XYZ file of C-alpha atoms in Angstrom:
677
model
C 79.324 48.886 120.970
C 80.474 52.438 120.269
C 81.955 53.877 117.177
C 85.236 54.537 119.183
C 85.485 50.819 120.351
C 84.619 49.479 116.859
C 87.501 51.629 115.506
C 89.870 50.930 118.106
C 89.272 47.028 117.678
C 89.738 47.393 113.913
C 92.802 49.259 114.173
C 94.370 46.785 116.728
C 93.475 43.850 114.267
C 94.904 45.792 111.422
C 98.352 46.121 112.916
C 98.379 42.636 114.242
C 97.228 40.876 111.024
C 97.385 43.542 108.364
C 94.448 41.726 106.851
C 90.876 42.539 106.097
C 91.909 46.193 107.116
C 89.282 48.806 106.699
C 90.927 51.061 109.159
C 92.199 54.219 110.435
C 93.880 55.551 113.629
C 92.429 57.859 115.789
C 95.133 60.428 116.415
C 95.216 61.604 120.100
C 95.283 64.983 121.497
C 95.472 64.679 125.186
C 92.712 61.880 125.739
C 90.525 63.058 122.958
C 90.431 60.871 119.960
C 90.312 62.709 116.682
C 87.493 61.289 114.743
C 88.783 59.536 111.935
C 86.350 56.599 112.753
C 85.429 53.651 110.376
C 82.000 53.037 111.533
C 80.607 52.331 107.970
C 78.907 49.218 109.259
C 77.098 50.966 111.871
C 75.802 53.931 110.310
C 74.460 54.937 106.755
C 76.986 56.707 104.370
C 77.236 58.236 101.054
C 79.537 56.355 98.488
C 82.057 58.085 96.044
C 84.038 56.471 93.511
C 87.560 57.922 93.000
C 88.506 56.643 89.352
C 90.899 57.408 86.493
C 89.921 54.622 84.215
C 87.876 56.972 81.980
C 90.518 59.737 81.697
C 91.163 62.487 83.797
C 89.793 65.969 84.491
C 91.515 69.420 83.990
C 95.218 70.114 84.694
C 95.744 71.770 88.054
C 97.611 74.872 87.744
C 98.113 75.796 91.479
C 97.237 77.775 94.372
C 98.713 81.231 95.090
C 98.392 84.747 96.633
C 98.647 88.525 95.612
C 101.306 90.837 96.961
C 99.823 94.163 96.141
C 96.675 95.849 94.991
C 97.842 97.364 96.904
C 100.913 97.795 99.354
C 99.692 94.878 101.299
C 103.288 93.810 102.112
C 104.367 97.305 102.943
C 105.502 96.502 106.572
C 106.915 93.110 105.828
C 110.445 94.472 104.374
C 110.958 96.326 107.612
C 111.129 93.117 109.641
C 114.248 92.145 111.424
C 115.762 88.775 110.816
C 115.329 86.071 111.596
C 111.396 86.801 111.668
C 111.223 88.020 107.953
C 112.643 84.939 106.920
C 110.482 83.003 108.944
C 107.361 84.508 107.722
C 108.673 84.064 104.028
C 109.076 80.265 104.781
C 105.736 79.961 106.119
C 104.552 81.348 102.787
C 106.707 79.776 100.091
C 108.976 77.012 101.421
C 107.691 73.723 99.959
C 106.328 71.248 102.570
C 106.578 73.511 105.331
C 103.593 75.999 105.462
C 101.252 77.502 102.859
C 103.917 76.270 100.145
C 102.255 78.224 97.597
C 102.631 77.460 93.825
C 101.886 81.023 92.609
C 102.897 84.740 93.425
C 100.991 87.381 91.766
C 102.424 90.915 92.136
C 101.279 94.346 91.683
C 103.158 96.193 88.900
C 103.260 99.425 90.844
C 101.654 102.279 89.193
C 102.015 105.318 91.773
C 98.323 105.201 92.469
C 96.280 104.146 95.563
C 94.984 100.501 94.886
C 93.336 99.563 98.350
C 95.712 100.103 101.315
C 98.286 102.162 99.756
C 100.389 103.213 96.796
C 103.079 101.252 95.253
C 105.834 103.060 93.208
C 106.041 102.584 89.471
C 109.404 101.664 87.744
C 108.703 104.669 85.281
C 107.326 107.738 87.220
C 107.899 109.618 84.178
C 108.483 108.772 80.340
C 112.226 108.774 80.246
C 112.617 107.583 83.937
C 113.409 103.738 84.563
C 114.244 102.280 87.939
C 114.074 98.831 88.697
C 115.007 98.841 92.404
C 111.920 100.733 93.584
C 109.268 98.923 96.070
C 109.611 95.638 97.394
C 107.885 93.482 94.872
C 111.100 92.386 92.922
C 112.515 91.509 96.264
C 109.451 89.487 97.258
C 109.772 87.528 93.876
C 113.376 86.560 94.568
C 112.708 85.528 98.046
C 109.749 83.387 96.873
C 112.017 81.978 94.076
C 114.888 81.228 96.606
C 112.426 78.781 98.523
C 110.415 77.428 95.398
C 112.352 77.831 92.118
C 109.379 76.487 90.397
C 106.815 78.973 91.672
C 104.676 80.736 88.827
C 105.135 84.533 88.751
C 102.365 86.902 87.661
C 102.134 90.757 87.207
C 99.247 92.819 87.006
C 99.130 96.665 86.942
C 96.265 98.247 89.109
C 97.157 101.733 88.459
C 99.373 103.556 86.097
C 101.670 106.589 86.342
C 100.062 109.729 84.845
C 102.025 110.318 81.786
C 100.492 107.220 80.103
C 97.255 108.895 80.177
C 98.218 112.131 78.006
C 95.776 114.019 80.246
C 93.108 111.482 80.802
C 92.466 109.005 83.526
C 92.709 106.294 81.113
C 95.655 103.926 80.622
C 94.812 102.812 77.139
C 94.964 106.240 75.208
C 97.954 104.982 73.480
C 97.980 101.050 73.442
C 101.564 100.719 72.100
C 102.680 103.189 74.788
C 101.125 101.112 77.585
C 102.155 97.755 76.316
C 105.743 98.976 76.178
C 105.524 100.270 79.578
C 104.551 96.823 80.799
C 107.076 95.187 78.629
C 109.842 97.135 80.252
C 108.699 95.900 83.600
C 109.037 92.245 82.300
C 112.186 92.863 80.686
C 113.771 94.716 83.757
C 112.630 91.767 86.129
C 114.679 89.550 84.063
C 117.601 92.003 83.350
C 118.001 93.389 86.863
C 116.588 90.391 88.832
C 116.928 87.601 86.892
C 113.121 86.839 87.282
C 110.945 85.243 84.473
C 107.428 86.519 84.585
C 105.122 83.743 83.504
C 101.767 85.396 83.228
C 100.682 88.921 82.344
C 97.858 90.932 81.103
C 99.083 92.793 78.137
C 99.033 92.753 74.082
C 100.507 89.607 72.746
C 102.073 91.301 69.785
C 104.252 93.592 71.784
C 105.580 90.705 73.884
C 106.225 88.558 70.755
C 108.029 91.652 69.237
C 110.342 91.753 72.338
C 111.123 88.082 72.212
C 108.710 87.369 75.242
C 106.976 84.328 73.472
C 107.222 82.516 76.843
C 104.992 85.087 78.850
C 101.499 83.908 78.738
C 98.331 86.019 78.868
C 95.610 86.016 81.461
C 92.701 88.145 80.915
C 90.629 90.154 82.003
C 91.023 89.864 85.838
C 87.859 91.056 86.225
C 84.553 89.062 85.465
C 83.998 86.043 83.028
C 82.157 88.383 80.755
C 82.397 90.246 78.319
C 85.875 88.556 77.702
C 84.528 85.044 77.275
C 81.839 86.149 74.560
C 84.605 88.350 72.869
C 86.945 85.355 72.614
C 84.427 83.128 71.150
C 83.332 85.756 68.584
C 86.969 86.809 67.651
C 89.444 83.864 66.842
C 92.581 86.078 67.048
C 91.586 87.022 70.603
C 90.849 83.232 71.313
C 94.281 82.333 70.205
C 96.393 84.869 72.314
C 94.669 84.359 75.592
C 95.915 81.603 77.564
C 93.874 81.813 80.831
C 90.592 83.653 81.624
C 90.689 84.967 85.207
C 87.877 86.190 87.151
C 87.747 87.935 90.678
C 85.607 86.824 93.366
C 83.449 84.353 91.152
C 81.647 82.629 94.156
C 82.819 79.343 92.865
C 80.902 79.708 89.588
C 81.826 80.313 86.043
C 79.691 80.911 82.874
C 78.872 78.755 79.812
C 80.883 81.187 77.390
C 83.982 80.704 79.515
C 83.731 76.986 79.455
C 83.148 77.004 75.816
C 86.492 78.685 75.166
C 88.189 75.515 76.368
C 90.701 77.823 77.988
C 92.052 77.443 81.577
C 89.674 79.132 84.069
C 91.392 80.547 87.111
C 90.013 82.556 90.006
C 92.586 85.228 89.800
C 91.790 87.002 93.031
C 89.544 85.444 95.675
C 89.284 85.329 99.519
C 89.823 88.956 100.775
C 88.396 87.656 104.316
C 89.606 88.463 107.734
C 91.938 85.485 108.407
C 90.550 83.885 111.876
C 88.423 80.765 111.300
C 85.662 82.395 109.165
C 88.332 83.327 106.825
C 89.779 79.915 106.980
C 86.537 78.279 106.478
C 86.043 80.338 103.351
C 89.512 79.689 101.949
C 88.864 75.837 102.658
C 85.491 75.844 100.823
C 86.367 77.671 97.692
C 89.779 75.814 97.195
C 87.672 72.833 96.516
C 84.507 74.209 95.271
C 85.937 76.595 92.614
C 86.930 73.358 90.695
C 83.834 71.322 91.763
C 81.470 74.014 90.807
C 83.131 76.100 88.220
C 86.249 73.889 86.922
C 88.693 76.597 88.022
C 92.185 75.175 88.123
C 93.659 77.912 90.214
C 92.684 80.094 93.077
C 94.706 83.232 94.031
C 94.091 84.661 97.489
C 94.107 88.392 98.067
C 96.144 88.884 99.859
C 99.640 86.979 100.770
C 100.322 88.659 104.095
C 98.343 91.118 106.011
C 101.650 93.383 106.349
C 99.831 96.827 106.430
C 98.334 98.902 109.185
C 95.218 96.978 110.530
C 92.983 99.980 110.366
C 93.351 100.453 106.692
C 90.866 98.756 104.452
C 90.534 94.987 104.733
C 92.608 94.875 107.702
C 93.963 91.278 108.302
C 92.767 89.873 105.283
C 95.953 88.064 104.210
C 96.707 84.348 104.569
C 98.915 85.230 107.684
C 99.403 88.408 109.791
C 102.640 90.406 109.918
C 101.885 94.062 110.755
C 104.540 94.664 113.796
C 108.012 95.150 112.187
C 109.080 97.149 115.346
C 108.389 94.275 117.492
C 108.910 91.234 115.009
C 105.700 89.842 116.218
C 103.662 87.740 113.512
C 100.829 85.164 113.540
C 100.643 82.109 111.388
C 96.999 82.275 111.013
C 94.563 79.269 109.852
C 94.459 79.893 106.319
C 98.077 79.049 106.079
C 97.415 75.486 107.156
C 94.219 75.295 105.174
C 96.337 76.136 101.974
C 98.836 73.362 103.091
C 95.890 70.712 102.733
C 96.242 71.259 99.019
C 99.507 72.943 98.254
C 101.744 70.440 100.035
C 100.125 67.366 98.339
C 99.855 68.743 94.624
C 101.743 70.505 92.251
C 101.037 72.422 89.026
C 100.873 69.774 86.181
C 98.828 67.335 88.448
C 95.322 66.623 87.124
C 92.065 66.602 88.830
C 90.120 63.434 88.468
C 86.885 63.540 86.647
C 85.207 61.892 89.806
C 84.991 64.940 92.166
C 81.612 66.549 93.542
C 79.498 67.319 96.539
C 78.870 65.101 99.718
C 75.389 64.071 100.205
C 75.019 66.091 103.532
C 77.088 69.104 102.600
C 80.843 69.685 101.781
C 82.878 68.622 98.691
C 85.619 66.520 97.759
C 88.408 66.866 94.978
C 90.872 64.135 94.114
C 94.081 64.732 92.065
C 97.022 62.603 90.434
C 100.340 63.190 89.074
C 99.784 60.316 86.686
C 102.548 58.416 88.160
C 100.353 56.547 90.743
C 100.091 59.193 93.356
C 96.668 60.258 94.594
C 95.704 63.042 96.876
C 91.939 63.557 98.101
C 90.886 66.743 99.936
C 87.608 66.653 101.803
C 85.981 69.745 103.316
C 82.773 70.049 105.225
C 82.587 73.864 105.786
C 79.205 75.144 107.193
C 77.482 78.082 105.821
C 77.888 79.873 108.984
C 81.705 79.696 109.394
C 82.875 79.856 105.549
C 81.165 83.078 104.472
C 83.938 84.953 102.306
C 83.846 88.603 102.242
C 82.319 88.530 98.861
C 80.156 87.601 96.948
C 76.806 86.771 98.775
C 76.889 82.973 99.802
C 73.654 81.240 98.993
C 72.405 79.065 102.115
C 73.119 75.496 102.212
C 73.496 72.789 105.191
C 76.180 70.605 106.424
C 75.600 67.849 108.853
C 77.226 64.943 110.548
C 77.804 62.245 107.940
C 79.936 59.191 106.956
C 81.532 59.099 103.572
C 82.823 55.953 101.815
C 85.304 56.368 99.020
C 86.081 53.527 96.516
C 89.522 53.747 94.777
C 89.110 52.464 91.489
C 91.194 52.300 88.243
C 95.016 52.680 88.904
C 94.407 53.672 92.366
C 92.601 50.380 93.529
C 96.127 49.111 94.377
C 97.042 51.671 96.705
C 97.911 50.137 100.164
C 98.457 53.294 102.342
C 97.171 56.796 102.604
C 98.770 59.633 104.785
C 95.911 61.477 106.600
C 96.114 65.364 107.546
C 93.227 66.835 109.463
C 92.002 70.320 110.508
C 88.839 71.177 112.485
C 88.070 74.664 112.851
C 85.808 76.243 115.359
C 85.688 75.925 119.297
C 89.250 76.109 120.754
C 88.605 72.953 122.681
C 87.924 71.055 119.373
C 90.299 72.899 117.204
C 93.143 71.243 115.402
C 95.201 72.784 112.450
C 96.922 70.610 109.875
C 97.531 67.598 112.159
C 99.027 64.353 110.844
C 97.024 61.312 111.779
C 98.113 57.799 111.763
C 97.976 56.305 108.311
C 95.078 54.695 106.723
C 95.930 51.207 105.610
C 93.742 49.838 102.660
C 95.281 46.214 102.550
C 92.430 43.647 101.319
C 89.741 46.566 101.868
C 89.038 46.363 98.179
C 90.192 50.049 98.070
C 87.433 51.365 100.157
C 87.620 53.489 103.361
C 85.114 55.345 105.398
C 85.351 58.797 106.993
C 83.316 60.224 109.662
C 82.703 63.998 108.818
C 81.386 66.605 111.151
C 81.095 70.402 110.307
C 83.977 72.505 109.595
C 86.428 69.809 108.829
C 89.145 69.285 106.299
C 90.877 66.065 105.706
C 93.838 65.364 103.121
C 94.506 61.530 102.186
C 97.446 61.206 100.034
C 100.076 58.915 98.886
C 102.695 61.427 99.461
C 104.652 61.079 102.543
C 106.456 64.593 102.197
C 103.886 66.691 104.082
C 105.159 68.734 107.184
C 103.711 71.168 109.584
C 106.658 73.486 109.627
C 107.411 75.599 112.953
C 109.785 78.010 114.488
C 110.275 79.248 117.996
C 107.475 81.750 118.950
C 108.109 85.130 117.586
C 108.463 88.129 120.095
C 105.371 89.305 121.802
C 103.130 91.896 120.339
C 104.015 95.530 121.111
C 102.556 98.809 120.260
C 104.435 101.060 117.851
C 107.169 102.971 119.764
C 105.644 106.028 121.508
C 108.827 108.070 120.799
C 109.928 107.455 117.092
C 112.382 109.248 114.800
C 113.794 109.036 111.281
C 116.580 111.209 109.901
C 116.581 109.340 106.761
C 120.440 109.441 106.552
C 121.068 106.035 104.499
C 123.477 106.446 101.618
C 122.519 103.203 99.907
C 118.829 102.034 101.115
C 117.916 98.666 100.251
C 114.390 99.687 99.852
C 113.331 103.083 98.162
C 110.633 103.814 100.999
C 111.550 104.734 104.725
C 110.437 102.217 107.278
C 106.871 102.248 108.511
C 105.635 105.279 106.289
C 102.807 104.035 104.396
C 102.107 105.953 101.095
C 98.370 106.595 100.657
C 98.370 109.195 97.767
C 101.933 109.963 96.019
C 105.148 108.263 96.506
C 107.584 109.166 99.066
C 111.268 108.122 98.491
C 114.739 108.394 99.961
C 116.452 111.260 98.035
C 120.021 112.578 98.127
C 120.453 116.337 97.793
C 123.910 116.065 95.803
C 124.516 120.028 96.077
C 123.600 119.934 99.987
C 126.598 118.861 101.983
C 124.898 120.004 105.203
C 122.303 118.743 107.405
C 119.629 117.983 104.712
C 121.780 115.836 102.233
C 119.654 112.838 102.852
C 115.888 113.183 102.969
C 112.486 111.710 102.177
C 111.057 113.126 99.222
C 107.670 113.153 97.442
C 108.480 112.416 93.791
C 105.116 112.698 91.878
C 104.216 115.904 90.275
C 101.229 114.632 88.358
C 98.083 112.463 89.492
C 98.542 108.807 88.502
C 95.731 106.965 86.445
C 93.699 105.295 89.143
C 90.582 103.412 89.824
C 90.548 104.303 93.450
C 89.647 107.764 95.036
C 93.118 108.995 95.383
C 93.338 112.308 97.095
C 94.289 115.612 95.433
C 96.967 115.835 98.138
C 99.670 113.491 98.691
C 99.991 111.854 102.174
C 102.135 109.147 103.978
C 100.936 107.843 107.352
C 102.748 106.305 110.239
C 102.540 105.189 113.728
C 99.801 103.790 116.034
C 96.177 104.213 115.207
C 95.284 104.694 118.854
C 97.686 107.693 119.100
C 95.697 110.770 120.656
C 98.125 113.199 122.453
C 101.084 113.713 120.526
C 103.780 116.052 119.560
C 104.977 115.685 115.706
C 108.074 117.642 114.631
C 109.485 117.609 111.004
C 111.735 119.681 108.845
C 109.922 120.465 105.457
C 111.137 121.899 102.315
C 108.779 123.227 99.688
C 110.112 122.862 96.112
C 107.334 124.627 94.134
C 107.395 128.394 94.255
C 104.236 130.375 94.742
C 101.847 127.292 94.565
C 103.649 124.782 96.637
C 102.655 123.515 100.154
C 103.302 120.913 102.659
C 101.720 119.677 105.895
C 102.268 117.496 109.071
C 99.279 116.075 110.696
C 98.021 113.866 113.667
C 94.917 111.736 114.375
C 94.593 110.888 110.832
C 91.584 108.605 110.795
C 91.275 107.176 107.278
C 93.561 105.557 104.568
C 93.582 103.353 101.677
C 90.469 103.777 99.302
C 89.060 106.182 101.922
C 91.870 108.354 101.980
C 90.150 111.312 100.272
C 87.711 111.717 103.300
C 90.424 111.396 105.979
C 89.977 113.530 109.103
C 92.534 114.684 111.312
C 94.463 117.787 112.367
C 96.543 119.065 109.471
C 99.186 121.848 109.901
C 99.866 123.241 106.440
C 102.421 126.026 105.254
C 102.578 127.275 101.682
C 105.052 128.892 99.520
C 102.912 132.149 99.138
C 103.707 132.969 102.770
C 100.506 131.608 104.496
C 99.659 128.732 106.946
C 96.499 126.922 107.768
C 94.951 124.501 109.989
C 92.383 122.110 108.982
C 90.400 119.277 110.178
C 90.548 117.252 107.186
C 92.938 116.284 104.330
C 90.871 117.996 101.546
C 91.059 121.195 103.540
C 87.380 121.954 103.749
C 87.154 122.300 107.413
C 89.498 125.236 108.486
C 90.457 125.932 112.126
C 92.702 128.612 111.511
C 94.696 130.430 108.705
C 97.012 133.433 108.452
C 100.387 134.795 107.512
C 103.513 132.853 107.827
C 107.115 133.712 106.919
C 107.433 130.978 104.304
C 108.779 130.739 100.872
C 109.949 127.659 98.474
C 113.405 126.460 98.592
C 114.112 126.900 102.273
C 114.075 124.711 105.053
C 111.528 125.110 107.971
C 110.706 123.226 111.104
C 107.032 122.396 111.812
C 105.756 121.354 115.142
C 102.278 120.092 115.909
C 101.103 119.268 119.447
C 97.840 117.725 120.124
C 96.622 117.305 123.835
C 93.059 116.520 124.572
C 90.824 118.915 122.736
C 93.596 121.528 122.064
C 96.202 122.033 119.384
C 99.111 124.095 118.738
C 101.611 124.611 116.117
C 105.219 126.001 115.784
C 107.188 127.448 112.838
C 111.053 126.992 113.377
C 110.348 126.789 117.287
C 108.133 129.843 117.472
C 104.456 129.551 118.190
C 102.397 130.299 115.140
C 98.971 129.232 116.619
C 97.888 127.664 119.810
C 95.004 126.319 121.712
C 92.589 125.546 118.757
C 89.754 123.451 119.908
C 89.705 120.168 118.006
C 87.036 117.556 118.985
C 87.255 115.041 116.263
C 88.883 112.578 115.739
C 90.061 111.498 119.022
C 92.837 109.347 117.627
C 94.549 108.358 114.276
C 97.879 107.979 112.605
C 100.814 110.732 112.308
C 101.269 112.044 108.604
C 103.427 113.895 106.221
C 102.208 115.273 102.816
C 101.990 117.985 100.165
C 99.319 120.298 99.035
C 99.157 118.799 95.470
C 101.056 116.536 93.349
C 104.341 118.209 93.637
C 107.922 117.665 94.818
C 108.768 118.450 98.393
C 110.969 116.968 101.137
C 110.975 115.989 104.593
C 113.840 115.340 107.179
C 114.314 114.747 110.761
C 110.678 113.243 111.499
C 110.253 113.080 115.175
C 107.334 112.113 117.091
C 106.400 111.634 121.018
C 102.824 110.163 121.732
C 100.637 108.888 124.253
C 97.441 106.971 123.725
C-alpha cells in the first residue's frame, strides 16, 4: 500500500468517524496531491515534543523590514493608485500578505546610504522641515493598515553641519542627540507617529519627555557593545535591545549574558527569487533556534529603486515601474506570511524548538491563551544562501517528523495547515492552505512528510489569508520620450518623480522673485558634504530613466547659483550609482560660471574629451542639449552647437542624469529626454 492510499484511507475514515484520527488532508493542485502525508506507520521518523509545562522561551518581538539605507522606497511614491495601495496592503495589511509587525526607516541624512540619498529634516542647523522625503508618509500608510506596527528610526548618514568640519557625527554628542530627538518629536507633532525604538542617548530622550522610546544598539555587530554592557551597569540599564546586522543566525555568549532582547536588526539583502525566499524562510526560524533572536528585520521592504543600482531586487517584493504600475508579489512575501499571519509581538516561543534530524528546523509560539503556531522549514543549503554571511554546509533530506503536543496543547483538536514549496515551477506552491489536521483521539500527535525546500505552518488560528488583487499592468520600459517642467505649486513629495538622487539632494523649489518661466524648478539644496559611510561623489548627481538607453538627446535648462566656482552638468549613459557612484562613467556635459565648458567620460572629471570657452556666467538661465548617437556625441548651448562628433566608445548605455560640480546650489528646469535603446 502506498503512502498516498494510506493517507487517503485515514482521511476518509477520520471524516466518517472522527475517531482514532491521525490524519491530514492532501490538498489538491490539479491532480497532484500536496504531500502532507501521514505515513508514520510505514517509515521511520524523528519525534519532537511541543510542550509548555516547564515554562516558555523568550518573548517574540515581530518580523519586519527596512525602508531606507538607502532610498529603497524611492519609486514607490510615484505609483498611481490603486497599485500603490495594493503594494502597501501586501506589505502591511494584517492577514493579507507579509503582514509585517515592524517597520524600520532611515532617518534621512542627505548622504548616499546604498542606493541613493534620503533628505534630512535639517539640512542646516536652523533649518527644520518634516515633510521631506517619503518615510513619514510610509510610516503613516503602515499605521493605517496595522495600528499596532512597531516603528524604528535609524540614521545611516548625517548632514554635514553636525560634523563641525569632520566626517564624524559624534563630535558634539549633545548636538547629534538633539538632531535625532527633533526627528522623533517632529514625527509626533506633524504626523502623529510614535517612534518605538531609536539608537541615541537615553538622557536626551528622557529630558524631552520621550521615556517611551526604547534604545536599540548598536545596529552593527554583537561586539563590542555586548561586552561593554556587561562592564558598564549604566549602559546595560539604558539599552533595551541588542541589534546585530547579518548575524548568520548566531549570537555570542556576552550578548546572551546581558539578558537583553536580541534582534537581527538587519538581515536578508538577497535577490527575491526562490533563493532569497529560501534564505528568508531559513533565517526566520533559525535566528531563534540557533541564536535566540526574537525579531528579524529584512533589508529591504520593497525593491522600489532602479534595478541596476546595487542590490537590485533585494526587497521582499518588487515595485520598480511607477510609469507602468507593474509590480511583482515575490515569494518572500508569502514566506513572511507563514510566521507573521499566525503570531504577534507579545507571543512567546516555546522552549521546545530545534533542528530536525535530517536537516531543517521548527519553532513553536503561543499567545498563552491556548493558541499555538508551529513553523517547520526544510530549506536546503543550495537554495537558501543569503547574500551574507557565508553559509556553512549542511544537508537536508526527505524525512518524516512526528510532533507530540504536550502540556496545555495536548487538548488541541484541530490545526490549520499552510504550505509552501519552493523550486521547480511544476512543484511550486506559495502559501497554500491545505485541509485542516484533526487530532481527535490521536493523543495530540501528528506526522508530516517533509521534502527539501518546504515550509509548513500549523496553527490554531483561523484568520490566515492569501490576499490578492487583479493582476497589475504588464511591465513596460521607462517612456522613451519623457519631460518634467517641475511646475507643481504644492508637491506632495519633495522630490520630482523618477529622479533618483545619488549624491546631493534635489528638491522642488519656488523662485518667489521670478514670475516668469522659471518660477518652479528642481534645486540641488546641499552646499556641504554630508557625514557619510559610503563613497559619496564630490559632485552631486541625480539619475533617471532606462539603464538600457544608448542613443538619446537630453535637454535641460540650468542655473548656476555660485559665482566664479559654480558648475552644472547634464549626462547620458551613466553606468553606476549607489555606493559605486564615485566611479560612474558616462558622457557628461559641464558648464562653469567661469565661462568654460567641459565634456568628460566620468563623473569625477578625470577623462576629458573636450574643453573650451563658453559664454556662461552665474545667475543666468541656459539651455543645455546633449546628443548621443552610436559612438558620437555633440552638445549645444542655447540651441547653438558648442561641440560635436566627439567619439565616445564607453559606456554603451546607462541612465540620464543632472548634477553639480560640487556641493553647491543650482537649479534645473524643463528636463526633456528622447531616447532609443
